Amino acid sequence: AGFKSAPFLEHGLDDWERLLRAHVRGAVIGTRAALRRMLPRRRGRILTVASTAGKYGSLNQAAYNASKHAVVGLTRSLALEVAPQGIRVNAICPNLVQTELFTAAQTDYMRMLGVNDPEQVLARIVARIPIGRTVTPEEVAALAVYLAADESDAMTGIALTLSGGFLLI
């Protein structure tokens, strides 16, 4: 549902709409609801979840990457808009996190990496990550807790990469 790897011309408009709806529209709807409650209080934290794919281009992932770039752009623009009202807006950009989304996208990853064995998919991906493993859901959650805490008050408009060294921007 949230990922598809295919050459640009093989991504139909339905694929584009599905990915943009899931990632961008979802972020907009959630952000609007939260912001309506935060603005009167002049305080709050909005966290979006993008991806390392929102920071670089990657082969056969134009629709997915465009949707994640849009989430990063939304985060940065909104951060500038609401900072004077005491609201901070940041994005978390993890690399691969082993979740149901990864399992659901296994076939796409197999095609993208040119392998036929599902076990090789994870091994090939992990081989490219300097720390030798994927990001855990707990690490993403811990970063979210920090960004929601008062200790991160000076951070806004940041798209934080959480990739085990895979992407250093």
PDB file of N, CA and C in Angstrom, residues 11-114:
ATOM      1  N   HIS A  11       4.674   3.034 -13.470  1.00  0.00           N
ATOM      2  CA  HIS A  11       3.834   3.555 -12.379  1.00  0.00           C
ATOM      3  C   HIS A  11       2.626   4.210 -13.034  1.00  0.00           C
ATOM      4  N   GLY A  12       1.464   3.609 -12.874  1.00  0.00           N
ATOM      5  CA  GLY A  12       0.255   4.209 -13.414  1.00  0.00           C
ATOM      6  C   GLY A  12      -0.187   5.381 -12.548  1.00  0.00           C
ATOM      7  N   LEU A  13      -1.100   6.160 -13.065  1.00  0.00           N
ATOM      8  CA  LEU A  13      -1.617   7.282 -12.278  1.00  0.00           C
ATOM      9  C   LEU A  13      -2.284   6.800 -10.996  1.00  0.00           C
ATOM     10  N   ASP A  14      -2.863   5.605 -11.030  1.00  0.00           N
ATOM     11  CA  ASP A  14      -3.446   5.043  -9.800  1.00  0.00           C
ATOM     12  C   ASP A  14      -2.370   4.804  -8.743  1.00  0.00           C
ATOM     13  N   ASP A  15      -1.182   4.348  -9.171  1.00  0.00           N
ATOM     14  CA  ASP A  15      -0.070   4.156  -8.230  1.00  0.00           C
ATOM     15  C   ASP A  15       0.333   5.489  -7.617  1.00  0.00           C
ATOM     16  N   TRP A  16       0.468   6.513  -8.469  1.00  0.00           N
ATOM     17  CA  TRP A  16       0.841   7.845  -7.975  1.00  0.00           C
ATOM     18  C   TRP A  16      -0.197   8.352  -6.987  1.00  0.00           C
ATOM     19  N   GLU A  17      -1.450   8.263  -7.356  1.00  0.00           N
ATOM     20  CA  GLU A  17      -2.517   8.759  -6.475  1.00  0.00           C
ATOM     21  C   GLU A  17      -2.548   8.001  -5.152  1.00  0.00           C
ATOM     22  N   ARG A  18      -2.364   6.684  -5.199  1.00  0.00           N
ATOM     23  CA  ARG A  18      -2.380   5.879  -3.975  1.00  0.00           C
ATOM     24  C   ARG A  18      -1.239   6.274  -3.042  1.00  0.00           C
ATOM     25  N   LEU A  19      -0.030   6.427  -3.592  1.00  0.00           N
ATOM     26  CA  LEU A  19       1.117   6.785  -2.762  1.00  0.00           C
ATOM     27  C   LEU A  19       1.009   8.219  -2.234  1.00  0.00           C
ATOM     28  N   LEU A  20       0.588   9.138  -3.080  1.00  0.00           N
ATOM     29  CA  LEU A  20       0.436  10.519  -2.620  1.00  0.00           C
ATOM     30  C   LEU A  20      -0.676  10.631  -1.577  1.00  0.00           C
ATOM     31  N   ARG A  21      -1.757   9.898  -1.770  1.00  0.00           N
ATOM     32  CA  ARG A  21      -2.856   9.901  -0.795  1.00  0.00           C
ATOM     33  C   ARG A  21      -2.380   9.333   0.541  1.00  0.00           C
ATOM     34  N   ALA A  22      -1.679   8.237   0.493  1.00  0.00           N
ATOM     35  CA  ALA A  22      -1.230   7.601   1.738  1.00  0.00           C
ATOM     36  C   ALA A  22      -0.233   8.464   2.486  1.00  0.00           C
ATOM     37  N   HIS A  23       0.751   8.991   1.788  1.00  0.00           N
ATOM     38  CA  HIS A  23       1.840   9.699   2.458  1.00  0.00           C
ATOM     39  C   HIS A  23       1.578  11.193   2.638  1.00  0.00           C
ATOM     40  N   VAL A  24       1.199  11.865   1.570  1.00  0.00           N
ATOM     41  CA  VAL A  24       1.050  13.323   1.643  1.00  0.00           C
ATOM     42  C   VAL A  24      -0.307  13.698   2.227  1.00  0.00           C
ATOM     43  N   ARG A  25      -1.354  13.191   1.656  1.00  0.00           N
ATOM     44  CA  ARG A  25      -2.692  13.536   2.163  1.00  0.00           C
ATOM     45  C   ARG A  25      -2.839  13.109   3.620  1.00  0.00           C
ATOM     46  N   GLY A  26      -2.306  11.934   3.953  1.00  0.00           N
ATOM     47  CA  GLY A  26      -2.353  11.477   5.342  1.00  0.00           C
ATOM     48  C   GLY A  26      -1.645  12.439   6.287  1.00  0.00           C
ATOM     49  N   ALA A  27      -0.463  12.908   5.878  1.00  0.00           N
ATOM     50  CA  ALA A  27       0.287  13.865   6.706  1.00  0.00           C
ATOM     51  C   ALA A  27      -0.464  15.185   6.826  1.00  0.00           C
ATOM     52  N   VAL A  28      -1.071  15.636   5.735  1.00  0.00           N
ATOM     53  CA  VAL A  28      -1.812  16.897   5.752  1.00  0.00           C
ATOM     54  C   VAL A  28      -3.026  16.802   6.672  1.00  0.00           C
ATOM     55  N   ILE A  29      -3.785  15.741   6.565  1.00  0.00           N
ATOM     56  CA  ILE A  29      -4.992  15.578   7.391  1.00  0.00           C
ATOM     57  C   ILE A  29      -4.617  15.523   8.869  1.00  0.00           C
ATOM     58  N   GLY A  30      -3.637  14.708   9.208  1.00  0.00           N
ATOM     59  CA  GLY A  30      -3.214  14.605  10.607  1.00  0.00           C
ATOM     60  C   GLY A  30      -2.659  15.916  11.141  1.00  0.00           C
ATOM     61  N   THR A  31      -1.869  16.589  10.324  1.00  0.00           N
ATOM     62  CA  THR A  31      -1.267  17.856  10.738  1.00  0.00           C
ATOM     63  C   THR A  31      -2.322  18.934  10.943  1.00  0.00           C
ATOM     64  N   ARG A  32      -3.284  19.007  10.045  1.00  0.00           N
ATOM     65  CA  ARG A  32      -4.353  20.014  10.181  1.00  0.00           C
ATOM     66  C   ARG A  32      -5.138  19.795  11.473  1.00  0.00           C
ATOM     67  N   ALA A  33      -5.458  18.544  11.773  1.00  0.00           N
ATOM     68  CA  ALA A  33      -6.218  18.247  12.988  1.00  0.00           C
ATOM     69  C   ALA A  33      -5.417  18.640  14.229  1.00  0.00           C
ATOM     70  N   ALA A  34      -4.147  18.309  14.244  1.00  0.00           N
ATOM     71  CA  ALA A  34      -3.304  18.640  15.401  1.00  0.00           C
ATOM     72  C   ALA A  34      -3.109  20.145  15.533  1.00  0.00           C
ATOM     73  N   LEU A  35      -2.877  20.799  14.419  1.00  0.00           N
ATOM     74  CA  LEU A  35      -2.597  22.227  14.435  1.00  0.00           C
ATOM     75  C   LEU A  35      -3.784  23.040  14.949  1.00  0.00           C
ATOM     76  N   ARG A  36      -4.979  22.609  14.618  1.00  0.00           N
ATOM     77  CA  ARG A  36      -6.176  23.311  15.102  1.00  0.00           C
ATOM     78  C   ARG A  36      -6.242  23.328  16.629  1.00  0.00           C
ATOM     79  N   ARG A  37      -5.721  22.310  17.269  1.00  0.00           N
ATOM     80  CA  ARG A  37      -5.723  22.243  18.735  1.00  0.00           C
ATOM     81  C   ARG A  37      -4.520  22.961  19.335  1.00  0.00           C
ATOM     82  N   MET A  38      -3.427  22.989  18.606  1.00  0.00           N
ATOM     83  CA  MET A  38      -2.198  23.585  19.121  1.00  0.00           C
ATOM     84  C   MET A  38      -2.178  25.105  19.012  1.00  0.00           C
ATOM     85  N   LEU A  39      -2.694  25.639  17.945  1.00  0.00           N
ATOM     86  CA  LEU A  39      -2.618  27.087  17.728  1.00  0.00           C
ATOM     87  C   LEU A  39      -3.235  27.906  18.864  1.00  0.00           C
ATOM     88  N   PRO A  40      -4.420  27.559  19.354  1.00  0.00           N
ATOM     89  CA  PRO A  40      -4.967  28.348  20.472  1.00  0.00           C
ATOM     90  C   PRO A  40      -4.099  28.288  21.731  1.00  0.00           C
ATOM     91  N   ARG A  41      -3.398  27.179  21.919  1.00  0.00           N
ATOM     92  CA  ARG A  41      -2.536  27.017  23.097  1.00  0.00           C
ATOM     93  C   ARG A  41      -1.162  27.635  22.897  1.00  0.00           C
ATOM     94  N   ARG A  42      -0.837  27.920  21.622  1.00  0.00           N
ATOM     95  CA  ARG A  42       0.472  28.470  21.259  1.00  0.00           C
ATOM     96  C   ARG A  42       1.609  27.556  21.723  1.00  0.00           C
ATOM     97  N   ARG A  43       1.395  26.274  21.524  1.00  0.00           N
ATOM     98  CA  ARG A  43       2.391  25.291  21.934  1.00  0.00           C
ATOM     99  C   ARG A  43       2.058  23.959  21.283  1.00  0.00           C
ATOM    100  N   GLY A  44       3.096  23.228  20.900  1.00  0.00           N
ATOM    101  CA  GLY A  44       2.858  21.888  20.386  1.00  0.00           C
ATOM    102  C   GLY A  44       4.002  21.367  19.545  1.00  0.00           C
ATOM    103  N   ARG A  45       3.904  20.100  19.237  1.00  0.00           N
ATOM    104  CA  ARG A  45       4.891  19.427  18.406  1.00  0.00           C
ATOM    105  C   ARG A  45       4.150  18.632  17.335  1.00  0.00           C
ATOM    106  N   ILE A  46       4.581  18.802  16.116  1.00  0.00           N
ATOM    107  CA  ILE A  46       4.061  18.004  15.008  1.00  0.00           C
ATOM    108  C   ILE A  46       5.234  17.214  14.457  1.00  0.00           C
ATOM    109  N   LEU A  47       5.064  15.902  14.368  1.00  0.00           N
ATOM    110  CA  LEU A  47       6.094  15.019  13.828  1.00  0.00           C
ATOM    111  C   LEU A  47       5.531  14.320  12.608  1.00  0.00           C
ATOM    112  N   THR A  48       6.224  14.434  11.504  1.00  0.00           N
ATOM    113  CA  THR A  48       5.851  13.679  10.316  1.00  0.00           C
ATOM    114  C   THR A  48       6.862  12.558  10.151  1.00  0.00           C
ATOM    115  N   VAL A  49       6.438  11.517   9.479  1.00  0.00           N
ATOM    116  CA  VAL A  49       7.357  10.425   9.172  1.00  0.00           C
ATOM    117  C   VAL A  49       7.538  10.403   7.669  1.00  0.00           C
ATOM    118  N   ALA A  50       8.742  10.711   7.255  1.00  0.00           N
ATOM    119  CA  ALA A  50       9.085  10.681   5.836  1.00  0.00           C
ATOM    120  C   ALA A  50       9.928   9.424   5.612  1.00  0.00           C
ATOM    121  N   SER A  51      11.111   9.588   5.097  1.00  0.00           N
ATOM    122  CA  SER A  51      11.981   8.458   4.782  1.00  0.00           C
ATOM    123  C   SER A  51      13.286   9.027   4.266  1.00  0.00           C
ATOM    124  N   THR A  52      14.322   8.212   4.259  1.00  0.00           N
ATOM    125  CA  THR A  52      15.529   8.657   3.562  1.00  0.00           C
ATOM    126  C   THR A  52      15.197   8.912   2.097  1.00  0.00           C
ATOM    127  N   ALA A  53      14.163   8.251   1.584  1.00  0.00           N
ATOM    128  CA  ALA A  53      13.726   8.468   0.207  1.00  0.00           C
ATOM    129  C   ALA A  53      13.198   9.883  -0.011  1.00  0.00           C
ATOM    130  N   GLY A  54      12.942  10.613   1.049  1.00  0.00           N
ATOM    131  CA  GLY A  54      12.537  12.008   0.941  1.00  0.00           C
ATOM    132  C   GLY A  54      13.720  12.948   0.857  1.00  0.00           C
ATOM    133  N   LYS A  55      14.928  12.404   0.827  1.00  0.00           N
ATOM    134  CA  LYS A  55      16.139  13.220   0.824  1.00  0.00           C
ATOM    135  C   LYS A  55      17.041  12.952  -0.383  1.00  0.00           C
ATOM    136  N   TYR A  56      16.751  11.948  -1.155  1.00  0.00           N
ATOM    137  CA  TYR A  56      17.575  11.613  -2.308  1.00  0.00           C
ATOM    138  C   TYR A  56      16.699  10.923  -3.354  1.00  0.00           C
ATOM    139  N   GLY A  57      17.228  10.718  -4.532  1.00  0.00           N
ATOM    140  CA  GLY A  57      16.531   9.959  -5.559  1.00  0.00           C
ATOM    141  C   GLY A  57      16.976   8.516  -5.523  1.00  0.00           C
ATOM    142  N   SER A  58      16.117   7.639  -5.954  1.00  0.00           N
ATOM    143  CA  SER A  58      16.510   6.235  -6.042  1.00  0.00           C
ATOM    144  C   SER A  58      15.831   5.583  -7.241  1.00  0.00           C
ATOM    145  N   LEU A  59      16.509   4.643  -7.790  1.00  0.00           N
ATOM    146  CA  LEU A  59      16.085   3.967  -9.013  1.00  0.00           C
ATOM    147  C   LEU A  59      14.719   3.304  -8.835  1.00  0.00           C
ATOM    148  N   ASN A  60      13.847   3.515  -9.790  1.00  0.00           N
ATOM    149  CA  ASN A  60      12.542   2.856  -9.859  1.00  0.00           C
ATOM    150  C   ASN A  60      11.613   3.163  -8.680  1.00  0.00           C
ATOM    151  N   GLN A  61      11.791   4.322  -8.074  1.00  0.00           N
ATOM    152  CA  GLN A  61      10.935   4.682  -6.945  1.00  0.00           C
ATOM    153  C   GLN A  61      10.433   6.121  -7.050  1.00  0.00           C
ATOM    154  N   ALA A  62      10.194   6.600  -8.256  1.00  0.00           N
ATOM    155  CA  ALA A  62       9.829   8.002  -8.451  1.00  0.00           C
ATOM    156  C   ALA A  62       8.587   8.390  -7.654  1.00  0.00           C
ATOM    157  N   ALA A  63       7.556   7.608  -7.692  1.00  0.00           N
ATOM    158  CA  ALA A  63       6.315   7.969  -6.994  1.00  0.00           C
ATOM    159  C   ALA A  63       6.512   7.946  -5.482  1.00  0.00           C
ATOM    160  N   TYR A  64       7.142   6.906  -4.982  1.00  0.00           N
ATOM    161  CA  TYR A  64       7.387   6.809  -3.535  1.00  0.00           C
ATOM    162  C   TYR A  64       8.278   7.967  -3.067  1.00  0.00           C
ATOM    163  N   ASN A  65       9.385   8.182  -3.777  1.00  0.00           N
ATOM    164  CA  ASN A  65      10.294   9.259  -3.388  1.00  0.00           C
ATOM    165  C   ASN A  65       9.622  10.618  -3.466  1.00  0.00           C
ATOM    166  N   ALA A  66       8.847  10.861  -4.512  1.00  0.00           N
ATOM    167  CA  ALA A  66       8.149  12.144  -4.634  1.00  0.00           C
ATOM    168  C   ALA A  66       7.200  12.348  -3.457  1.00  0.00           C
ATOM    169  N   SER A  67       6.519  11.307  -3.031  1.00  0.00           N
ATOM    170  CA  SER A  67       5.595  11.448  -1.900  1.00  0.00           C
ATOM    171  C   SER A  67       6.356  11.764  -0.617  1.00  0.00           C
ATOM    172  N   LYS A  68       7.511  11.163  -0.431  1.00  0.00           N
ATOM    173  CA  LYS A  68       8.300  11.422   0.775  1.00  0.00           C
ATOM    174  C   LYS A  68       8.987  12.788   0.718  1.00  0.00           C
ATOM    175  N   HIS A  69       9.411  13.219  -0.472  1.00  0.00           N
ATOM    176  CA  HIS A  69       9.944  14.578  -0.624  1.00  0.00           C
ATOM    177  C   HIS A  69       8.850  15.593  -0.269  1.00  0.00           C
ATOM    178  N   ALA A  70       7.621  15.307  -0.661  1.00  0.00           N
ATOM    179  CA  ALA A  70       6.514  16.209  -0.346  1.00  0.00           C
ATOM    180  C   ALA A  70       6.302  16.315   1.163  1.00  0.00           C
ATOM    181  N   VAL A  71       6.429  15.213   1.882  1.00  0.00           N
ATOM    182  CA  VAL A  71       6.275  15.244   3.341  1.00  0.00           C
ATOM    183  C   VAL A  71       7.384  16.093   3.968  1.00  0.00           C
ATOM    184  N   VAL A  72       8.609  15.950   3.483  1.00  0.00           N
ATOM    185  CA  VAL A  72       9.717  16.767   3.992  1.00  0.00           C
ATOM    186  C   VAL A  72       9.462  18.245   3.681  1.00  0.00           C
ATOM    187  N   GLY A  73       9.010  18.553   2.483  1.00  0.00           N
ATOM    188  CA  GLY A  73       8.705  19.934   2.123  1.00  0.00           C
ATOM    189  C   GLY A  73       7.591  20.514   2.967  1.00  0.00           C
ATOM    190  N   LEU A  74       6.548  19.743   3.207  1.00  0.00           N
ATOM    191  CA  LEU A  74       5.462  20.165   4.094  1.00  0.00           C
ATOM    192  C   LEU A  74       6.005  20.481   5.481  1.00  0.00           C
ATOM    193  N   THR A  75       6.835  19.611   5.994  1.00  0.00           N
ATOM    194  CA  THR A  75       7.418  19.787   7.324  1.00  0.00           C
ATOM    195  C   THR A  75       8.206  21.086   7.402  1.00  0.00           C
ATOM    196  N   ARG A  76       9.068  21.306   6.449  1.00  0.00           N
ATOM    197  CA  ARG A  76       9.925  22.497   6.473  1.00  0.00           C
ATOM    198  C   ARG A  76       9.116  23.782   6.327  1.00  0.00           C
ATOM    199  N   SER A  77       8.176  23.793   5.406  1.00  0.00           N
ATOM    200  CA  SER A  77       7.368  24.998   5.192  1.00  0.00           C
ATOM    201  C   SER A  77       6.483  25.303   6.389  1.00  0.00           C
ATOM    202  N   LEU A  78       5.839  24.280   6.914  1.00  0.00           N
ATOM    203  CA  LEU A  78       4.959  24.488   8.065  1.00  0.00           C
ATOM    204  C   LEU A  78       5.756  24.921   9.297  1.00  0.00           C
ATOM    205  N   ALA A  79       6.965  24.401   9.447  1.00  0.00           N
ATOM    206  CA  ALA A  79       7.812  24.792  10.583  1.00  0.00           C
ATOM    207  C   ALA A  79       8.047  26.295  10.585  1.00  0.00           C
ATOM    208  N   LEU A  80       8.315  26.854   9.429  1.00  0.00           N
ATOM    209  CA  LEU A  80       8.528  28.303   9.329  1.00  0.00           C
ATOM    210  C   LEU A  80       7.252  29.072   9.664  1.00  0.00           C
ATOM    211  N   GLU A  81       6.137  28.538   9.222  1.00  0.00           N
ATOM    212  CA  GLU A  81       4.854  29.222   9.409  1.00  0.00           C
ATOM    213  C   GLU A  81       4.411  29.273  10.863  1.00  0.00           C
ATOM    214  N   VAL A  82       4.613  28.194  11.600  1.00  0.00           N
ATOM    215  CA  VAL A  82       4.035  28.123  12.952  1.00  0.00           C
ATOM    216  C   VAL A  82       5.053  28.284  14.084  1.00  0.00           C
ATOM    217  N   ALA A  83       6.322  28.432  13.751  1.00  0.00           N
ATOM    218  CA  ALA A  83       7.331  28.627  14.804  1.00  0.00           C
ATOM    219  C   ALA A  83       7.006  29.816  15.707  1.00  0.00           C
ATOM    220  N   PRO A  84       6.552  30.958  15.171  1.00  0.00           N
ATOM    221  CA  PRO A  84       6.245  32.084  16.055  1.00  0.00           C
ATOM    222  C   PRO A  84       5.106  31.804  17.048  1.00  0.00           C
ATOM    223  N   GLN A  85       4.292  30.792  16.755  1.00  0.00           N
ATOM    224  CA  GLN A  85       3.203  30.419  17.663  1.00  0.00           C
ATOM    225  C   GLN A  85       3.615  29.335  18.662  1.00  0.00           C
ATOM    226  N   GLY A  86       4.911  29.047  18.741  1.00  0.00           N
ATOM    227  CA  GLY A  86       5.395  28.074  19.722  1.00  0.00           C
ATOM    228  C   GLY A  86       5.236  26.621  19.304  1.00  0.00           C
ATOM    229  N   ILE A  87       4.986  26.389  18.039  1.00  0.00           N
ATOM    230  CA  ILE A  87       4.785  25.021  17.555  1.00  0.00           C
ATOM    231  C   ILE A  87       6.003  24.611  16.737  1.00  0.00           C
ATOM    232  N   ARG A  88       6.502  23.435  17.022  1.00  0.00           N
ATOM    233  CA  ARG A  88       7.670  22.905  16.329  1.00  0.00           C
ATOM    234  C   ARG A  88       7.235  21.767  15.420  1.00  0.00           C
ATOM    235  N   VAL A  89       7.801  21.738  14.225  1.00  0.00           N
ATOM    236  CA  VAL A  89       7.435  20.733  13.227  1.00  0.00           C
ATOM    237  C   VAL A  89       8.711  20.097  12.700  1.00  0.00           C
ATOM    238  N   ASN A  90       8.823  18.798  12.843  1.00  0.00           N
ATOM    239  CA  ASN A  90      10.006  18.065  12.394  1.00  0.00           C
ATOM    240  C   ASN A  90       9.594  16.764  11.726  1.00  0.00           C
ATOM    241  N   ALA A  91      10.495  16.227  10.920  1.00  0.00           N
ATOM    242  CA  ALA A  91      10.261  14.954  10.237  1.00  0.00           C
ATOM    243  C   ALA A  91      11.318  13.940  10.664  1.00  0.00           C
ATOM    244  N   ILE A  92      10.892  12.714  10.760  1.00  0.00           N
ATOM    245  CA  ILE A  92      11.803  11.598  10.986  1.00  0.00           C
ATOM    246  C   ILE A  92      11.940  10.882   9.648  1.00  0.00           C
ATOM    247  N   CYS A  93      13.185  10.669   9.222  1.00  0.00           N
ATOM    248  CA  CYS A  93      13.466  10.059   7.920  1.00  0.00           C
ATOM    249  C   CYS A  93      14.261   8.775   8.099  1.00  0.00           C
ATOM    250  N   PRO A  94      13.586   7.686   8.452  1.00  0.00           N
ATOM    251  CA  PRO A  94      14.323   6.432   8.619  1.00  0.00           C
ATOM    252  C   PRO A  94      14.632   5.769   7.288  1.00  0.00           C
ATOM    253  N   ASN A  95      15.683   4.969   7.297  1.00  0.00           N
ATOM    254  CA  ASN A  95      15.958   4.058   6.198  1.00  0.00           C
ATOM    255  C   ASN A  95      15.032   2.863   6.421  1.00  0.00           C
ATOM    256  N   LEU A  96      15.376   1.736   5.929  1.00  0.00           N
ATOM    257  CA  LEU A  96      14.520   0.563   6.074  1.00  0.00           C
ATOM    258  C   LEU A  96      14.283   0.225   7.545  1.00  0.00           C
ATOM    259  N   VAL A  97      13.027   0.101   7.909  1.00  0.00           N
ATOM    260  CA  VAL A  97      12.618  -0.369   9.227  1.00  0.00           C
ATOM    261  C   VAL A  97      11.849  -1.662   8.966  1.00  0.00           C
ATOM    262  N   GLN A  98      12.244  -2.738   9.619  1.00  0.00           N
ATOM    263  CA  GLN A  98      11.579  -4.016   9.380  1.00  0.00           C
ATOM    264  C   GLN A  98      10.210  -4.020  10.051  1.00  0.00           C
ATOM    265  N   THR A  99       9.211  -3.725   9.244  1.00  0.00           N
ATOM    266  CA  THR A  99       7.823  -3.703   9.698  1.00  0.00           C
ATOM    267  C   THR A  99       6.977  -4.447   8.678  1.00  0.00           C
ATOM    268  N   GLU A 100       5.683  -4.403   8.858  1.00  0.00           N
ATOM    269  CA  GLU A 100       4.769  -5.040   7.905  1.00  0.00           C
ATOM    270  C   GLU A 100       4.916  -4.427   6.512  1.00  0.00           C
ATOM    271  N   LEU A 101       5.251  -3.129   6.443  1.00  0.00           N
ATOM    272  CA  LEU A 101       5.438  -2.480   5.143  1.00  0.00           C
ATOM    273  C   LEU A 101       6.581  -3.146   4.377  1.00  0.00           C
ATOM    274  N   PHE A 102       7.676  -3.456   5.069  1.00  0.00           N
ATOM    275  CA  PHE A 102       8.791  -4.138   4.414  1.00  0.00           C
ATOM    276  C   PHE A 102       8.345  -5.508   3.914  1.00  0.00           C
ATOM    277  N   THR A 103       7.640  -6.244   4.732  1.00  0.00           N
ATOM    278  CA  THR A 103       7.166  -7.574   4.341  1.00  0.00           C
ATOM    279  C   THR A 103       6.247  -7.472   3.126  1.00  0.00           C
ATOM    280  N   ALA A 104       5.348  -6.498   3.143  1.00  0.00           N
ATOM    281  CA  ALA A 104       4.419  -6.324   2.027  1.00  0.00           C
ATOM    282  C   ALA A 104       5.152  -5.922   0.747  1.00  0.00           C
ATOM    283  N   ALA A 105       6.265  -5.229   0.880  1.00  0.00           N
ATOM    284  CA  ALA A 105       7.012  -4.744  -0.283  1.00  0.00           C
ATOM    285  C   ALA A 105       8.115  -5.708  -0.720  1.00  0.00           C
ATOM    286  N   GLN A 106       8.186  -6.874  -0.104  1.00  0.00           N
ATOM    287  CA  GLN A 106       9.263  -7.828  -0.381  1.00  0.00           C
ATOM    288  C   GLN A 106       9.383  -8.138  -1.874  1.00  0.00           C
ATOM    289  N   THR A 107       8.273  -8.330  -2.567  1.00  0.00           N
ATOM    290  CA  THR A 107       8.314  -8.636  -3.996  1.00  0.00           C
ATOM    291  C   THR A 107       8.901  -7.473  -4.780  1.00  0.00           C
ATOM    292  N   ASP A 108       8.505  -6.246  -4.412  1.00  0.00           N
ATOM    293  CA  ASP A 108       9.074  -5.072  -5.081  1.00  0.00           C
ATOM    294  C   ASP A 108      10.575  -4.982  -4.836  1.00  0.00           C
ATOM    295  N   TYR A 109      10.989  -5.232  -3.596  1.00  0.00           N
ATOM    296  CA  TYR A 109      12.421  -5.204  -3.278  1.00  0.00           C
ATOM    297  C   TYR A 109      13.170  -6.278  -4.068  1.00  0.00           C
ATOM    298  N   MET A 110      12.570  -7.470  -4.191  1.00  0.00           N
ATOM    299  CA  MET A 110      13.218  -8.542  -4.944  1.00  0.00           C
ATOM    300  C   MET A 110      13.441  -8.110  -6.382  1.00  0.00           C
ATOM    301  N   ARG A 111      12.424  -7.518  -6.994  1.00  0.00           N
ATOM    302  CA  ARG A 111      12.540  -7.049  -8.371  1.00  0.00           C
ATOM    303  C   ARG A 111      13.586  -5.929  -8.458  1.00  0.00           C
ATOM    304  N   MET A 112      13.538  -4.999  -7.503  1.00  0.00           N
ATOM    305  CA  MET A 112      14.445  -3.851  -7.510  1.00  0.00           C
ATOM    306  C   MET A 112      15.900  -4.303  -7.386  1.00  0.00           C
ATOM    307  N   LEU A 113      16.157  -5.314  -6.555  1.00  0.00           N
ATOM    308  CA  LEU A 113      17.522  -5.778  -6.318  1.00  0.00           C
ATOM    309  C   LEU A 113      17.953  -6.892  -7.266  1.00  0.00           C
ATOM    310  N   GLY A 114      17.019  -7.397  -8.058  1.00  0.00           N
ATOM    311  CA  GLY A 114      17.352  -8.448  -9.007  1.00  0.00           C
ATOM    312  C   GLY A 114      17.671  -9.782  -8.358  1.00  0.00           C
TER     313      GLY A 114
END
